[in-house]
Every structure is written in C-alpha cells, then in structure tokens.
Amino acid sequence: MGESRQNTKSTFAAAGFVSLMPENVRGPLLDRGRVRRFAKGELIQQRGDTAKEFWYIDHGIIQIGRHSVDGKLTLFALLGPGESFGEQGFLGEFPRMVDAIAGSEARLIEIGEAELLAAIASDASVARIMLKAMANMVQQAFDLIDAGRNLSTVERVSQALLQLRSEEDHDAMIPVTQQELSDLVGVSRISLGKALAQMEADDLIKRQYGQIMVRDWNALLGSNRT
C-alpha cells in the first residue's frame, strides 16, 4: 500500500489538526459541531471576516485562495474530505487570511470555541496535537518557498496531484481543471501544459475534460523529471 494522502503532502496545504486527533476525541468533537451544506461556487468564508469557527470537510472539495479586486481567484489549495481549514484565524483571533469556496457540493462541520474546549478537556493530548499541527503549517510555508525555487514544474505538478488524491495505488480521477492546477502550482497555463504533456507521454497521467487520471501513484511519487 502506498503512502496516505496526508503523508504525501509536503509543499501544499496542511490537513489540519482534526485529522490528527485520536478517534475517541475526534468523533465526539464532530458530533458536537454544526453540519453546514454549501452548493458549488458558494462562499464559505471571506478574507477579512472575523474567525469565530473553523471547518471540517465531511464531503466535497473546497477551494482555498484569495479574490483580487477584479474578482479573479488565485488558488492556494484544494482540500477534500477529512481535512480542516480556518484554524489559524480561529486560534490566533485575527481576521481570515483567505477566501474559501465550495468547489463542489460540500458538507462541512462547523466547530466553535465551546466544541474545541470540550475536546481539549477530554484529552490532554489535544493541545499538543494542535501545537504540532500549527508548527507543521509554518514548516509547509517554508517548504512552499523552497519548492518554488528548486523544483521543476513536473515535480511541483506531481506534488499537487499527490495532495489531491483520494485513492491509493489505483487509477484515480482528480477533479481539477488545468486553470485550477496552474493556479495551485503557481505557473502559467503554457508551462503547465508542457509539464502535463511530458507526464502523459511518460504514462503517469491522462488528461480529460475537467479532471486528470493518475495512472501510477508510485511512479508519480518518485518522479524527478525536469
């Protein structure tokens, strides 16, 4: 069995600390949270909002980024089931730093202060897990800077696809457009097209409308092509 989705993330968005909690804490925490449903394209949180809660993704894809003054979204990450977001602003008590939009129909669990305090009170390890997760997010920010300087476009695209995967060691469809992927990796559509063409020629992926099939996760994980 290959590495899990969370274990293959190094340069992109962290999974959040909810996934790191022991099941006997995570289950009750999610049960206490408020279930919220969002339609595709609906705004979940906006940059500058007061952070009174954070979110756990039960179902769907969430786009994390920033809207420019002309309304264009610069994508930072695509998150999926089992991941959480919004913790930084919530814990730091500062305004939201990013926008979050439902990339598909989504079912989220909204977690506030009362729910989190109950989880901390139930298990002393929760506070330690939270600190570890926050430190990991800082490390990933440095990794992102390093990747932009040292990794090839193919390597950066490979890491992005590894972040987005939801299956293990099988052909898998990744629901991502080329525009979303170019924003996520931080390259032009032309550069992305060249990288995808090379990866397709190497039989790592197959491009389809609005999605990419990954043929070989292990080969993708070990790719160091330029």
Coordinates of C-alpha atoms in Angstrom, one line a residue:
M1 CA 0.0 0.0 0.0
G2 CA 1.3 3.5 -0.9
E3 CA 1.7 6.4 1.3
S4 CA -1.6 8.1 2.5
R5 CA -2.8 11.3 1.0
Q6 CA -1.8 13.2 4.2
N7 CA 1.6 11.7 4.3
T8 CA 2.4 12.8 0.8
K9 CA 1.7 16.5 1.5
S10 CA 4.8 18.5 2.0
T11 CA 4.6 21.6 -0.1
F12 CA 0.9 22.3 -0.1
A13 CA -1.9 22.8 2.4
A14 CA -1.8 21.0 5.7
A15 CA -4.7 18.6 6.6
G16 CA -5.4 20.5 9.8
F17 CA -5.3 19.1 13.3
V18 CA -8.7 17.4 13.5
S19 CA -7.4 14.5 11.5
L20 CA -4.5 14.1 13.9
M21 CA -6.8 13.7 17.0
P22 CA -7.4 10.2 18.4
E23 CA -10.8 8.8 17.3
N24 CA -12.2 8.9 20.8
V25 CA -11.8 12.7 20.7
R26 CA -12.4 13.4 17.0
G27 CA -15.7 11.6 16.9
P28 CA -17.4 13.5 19.8
L29 CA -15.9 16.8 18.5
L30 CA -17.5 16.3 15.1
D31 CA -20.8 15.1 16.7
R32 CA -20.9 18.4 18.7
G33 CA -20.2 20.5 15.6
R34 CA -22.9 22.1 13.4
V35 CA -23.5 20.5 10.0
R36 CA -23.5 23.0 7.1
R37 CA -24.1 22.3 3.4
F38 CA -22.8 24.5 0.6
A39 CA -23.6 24.5 -3.1
K40 CA -20.9 24.5 -5.7
G41 CA -19.4 28.0 -6.0
E42 CA -20.9 29.2 -2.7
L43 CA -18.6 31.3 -0.5
I44 CA -17.9 29.7 2.9
Q45 CA -15.6 32.3 4.4
Q46 CA -14.2 35.6 3.2
R47 CA -10.8 37.2 3.7
G48 CA -11.1 39.8 6.4
D49 CA -14.1 38.1 8.2
T50 CA -13.9 37.6 12.0
A51 CA -12.8 34.0 12.6
K52 CA -15.4 32.6 15.1
E53 CA -15.1 29.0 13.9
F54 CA -13.1 26.6 11.8
W55 CA -14.3 23.9 9.4
Y56 CA -14.0 20.1 8.9
I57 CA -14.7 18.7 5.5
D58 CA -17.1 15.8 5.6
H59 CA -17.8 15.7 1.9
G60 CA -16.8 17.7 -1.2
I61 CA -13.9 19.8 -2.5
I62 CA -13.0 23.2 -1.0
Q63 CA -11.0 25.9 -2.9
I64 CA -8.7 28.0 -0.7
G65 CA -7.4 31.2 -2.2
R66 CA -7.8 35.0 -2.5
H67 CA -10.0 37.0 -4.7
S68 CA -8.4 40.0 -6.4
V69 CA -10.2 43.4 -6.8
D70 CA -11.5 42.2 -10.2
G71 CA -13.0 39.0 -8.7
K72 CA -10.3 36.6 -10.0
L73 CA -9.5 33.8 -7.6
T74 CA -5.8 33.0 -7.0
L75 CA -5.9 29.4 -5.8
F76 CA -3.7 28.3 -3.0
A77 CA -5.1 24.8 -2.2
L78 CA -7.8 22.3 -2.9
L79 CA -8.9 20.4 0.2
G80 CA -11.1 17.3 0.5
P81 CA -12.8 15.0 3.0
G82 CA -11.0 14.5 6.3
E83 CA -9.2 17.9 6.1
S84 CA -10.0 21.0 8.0
F85 CA -9.3 24.7 7.5
G86 CA -9.7 28.1 9.2
E87 CA -7.8 27.1 12.3
Q88 CA -5.2 29.8 12.1
G89 CA -7.6 32.7 12.2
F90 CA -9.7 31.0 14.8
L91 CA -6.9 30.2 17.2
G92 CA -5.0 33.4 16.6
E93 CA -8.1 35.6 16.9
F94 CA -7.3 37.5 13.8
P95 CA -9.3 38.1 10.6
R96 CA -9.4 35.5 7.9
M97 CA -6.4 35.5 5.6
V98 CA -8.0 33.6 2.7
D99 CA -11.3 33.0 1.0
A100 CA -12.9 29.5 0.9
I101 CA -15.3 28.5 -1.8
A102 CA -17.1 25.2 -2.3
G103 CA -15.5 23.6 -5.4
S104 CA -18.4 21.1 -5.5
E105 CA -21.4 20.4 -3.4
A106 CA -20.0 20.2 0.1
R107 CA -21.0 19.1 3.6
L108 CA -18.9 20.7 6.3
I109 CA -18.9 20.6 10.1
E110 CA -18.6 24.0 11.8
I111 CA -16.6 23.8 15.0
G112 CA -16.5 26.7 17.5
E113 CA -14.9 27.5 20.8
A114 CA -17.2 25.5 23.0
E115 CA -16.7 22.4 20.9
L116 CA -12.9 22.7 20.9
L117 CA -12.7 23.4 24.6
A118 CA -14.7 20.3 25.3
A119 CA -12.3 18.3 23.2
I120 CA -9.3 19.7 25.0
A121 CA -10.8 19.0 28.4
S122 CA -11.5 15.4 27.3
D123 CA -7.9 14.5 26.4
A124 CA -4.7 16.3 27.4
S125 CA -3.0 15.3 24.1
V126 CA -5.3 17.5 22.1
A127 CA -3.4 20.7 23.0
R128 CA -0.1 19.1 22.0
I129 CA -1.6 17.9 18.7
M130 CA -2.8 21.5 17.9
L131 CA 0.6 22.9 18.6
K132 CA 2.2 20.3 16.4
A133 CA -0.2 20.9 13.5
M134 CA 0.4 24.7 13.7
A135 CA 4.1 24.2 13.6
N136 CA 3.7 21.9 10.6
M137 CA 1.8 24.6 8.8
V138 CA 4.6 27.0 9.3
Q139 CA 7.1 24.4 8.1
Q140 CA 5.0 23.8 5.0
A141 CA 5.1 27.6 4.2
F142 CA 8.9 27.4 4.1
D143 CA 8.6 24.2 2.0
L144 CA 6.4 26.1 -0.5
I145 CA 9.0 28.8 -0.9
D146 CA 11.7 26.2 -1.3
A147 CA 9.7 24.3 -3.9
G148 CA 9.2 27.4 -5.9
R149 CA 12.9 27.9 -6.1
N150 CA 14.2 24.4 -6.5
L151 CA 11.6 22.0 -8.0
S152 CA 10.9 21.6 -11.7
T153 CA 7.3 22.2 -12.9
V154 CA 6.8 18.5 -13.4
E155 CA 7.8 17.9 -9.8
R156 CA 5.6 20.6 -8.5
V157 CA 2.6 19.3 -10.5
S158 CA 3.3 15.8 -9.2
Q159 CA 3.2 17.1 -5.6
A160 CA 0.0 18.9 -6.3
L161 CA -1.7 15.8 -7.7
L162 CA -0.4 13.7 -4.7
Q163 CA -2.0 16.3 -2.4
L164 CA -5.3 16.0 -4.2
R165 CA -5.5 12.2 -4.4
S166 CA -8.3 10.3 -2.7
E167 CA -7.3 6.7 -3.8
E168 CA -4.3 4.5 -3.1
D169 CA -2.2 2.8 -5.8
H170 CA -5.0 2.7 -8.4
D171 CA -6.0 4.7 -11.4
A172 CA -7.8 7.7 -9.9
M173 CA -9.7 10.7 -11.3
I174 CA -8.6 14.0 -9.8
P175 CA -11.4 16.6 -10.3
V176 CA -9.2 19.6 -11.1
T177 CA -9.2 21.9 -14.2
Q178 CA -5.9 22.9 -15.8
Q179 CA -6.6 26.5 -14.7
E180 CA -7.0 25.4 -11.1
L181 CA -3.9 23.3 -11.3
S182 CA -1.8 26.1 -12.8
D183 CA -3.0 28.5 -10.0
L184 CA -2.3 25.9 -7.4
V185 CA 1.3 25.2 -8.7
G186 CA 1.9 28.9 -9.5
V187 CA 2.9 28.5 -13.1
S188 CA 1.4 29.7 -16.4
R189 CA -1.0 27.6 -18.4
I190 CA 1.7 27.2 -21.1
S191 CA 4.2 25.9 -18.6
L192 CA 1.6 23.6 -17.0
G193 CA 0.6 22.3 -20.5
K194 CA 4.2 21.3 -21.2
A195 CA 4.5 19.6 -17.9
L196 CA 1.3 17.7 -18.3
A197 CA 2.2 16.7 -21.9
Q198 CA 5.5 15.3 -20.6
M199 CA 3.8 13.4 -17.7
E200 CA 1.2 12.0 -20.2
A201 CA 4.0 10.8 -22.5
D202 CA 5.6 9.1 -19.6
D203 CA 2.3 7.3 -18.9
L204 CA 1.9 8.9 -15.4
I205 CA -1.3 10.7 -16.2
K206 CA -4.1 11.0 -18.7
R207 CA -5.8 14.4 -19.3
Q208 CA -9.5 14.6 -19.5
Y209 CA -12.0 17.4 -19.5
G210 CA -12.1 19.0 -16.0
Q211 CA -10.1 16.2 -14.5
I212 CA -6.8 14.2 -14.6
M213 CA -6.4 10.5 -14.3
V214 CA -3.3 9.4 -12.4
R215 CA -2.1 6.0 -13.7
D216 CA 0.7 5.2 -11.3
W217 CA 0.9 6.8 -7.9
N218 CA 4.2 5.2 -7.0
A219 CA 5.9 6.5 -10.2
L220 CA 4.4 9.9 -9.6
L221 CA 5.7 9.9 -6.0
G222 CA 9.2 9.1 -7.2
S223 CA 9.4 11.3 -10.3
N224 CA 12.3 13.7 -10.5
R225 CA 12.0 14.7 -14.1
T226 CA 12.8 18.2 -15.4

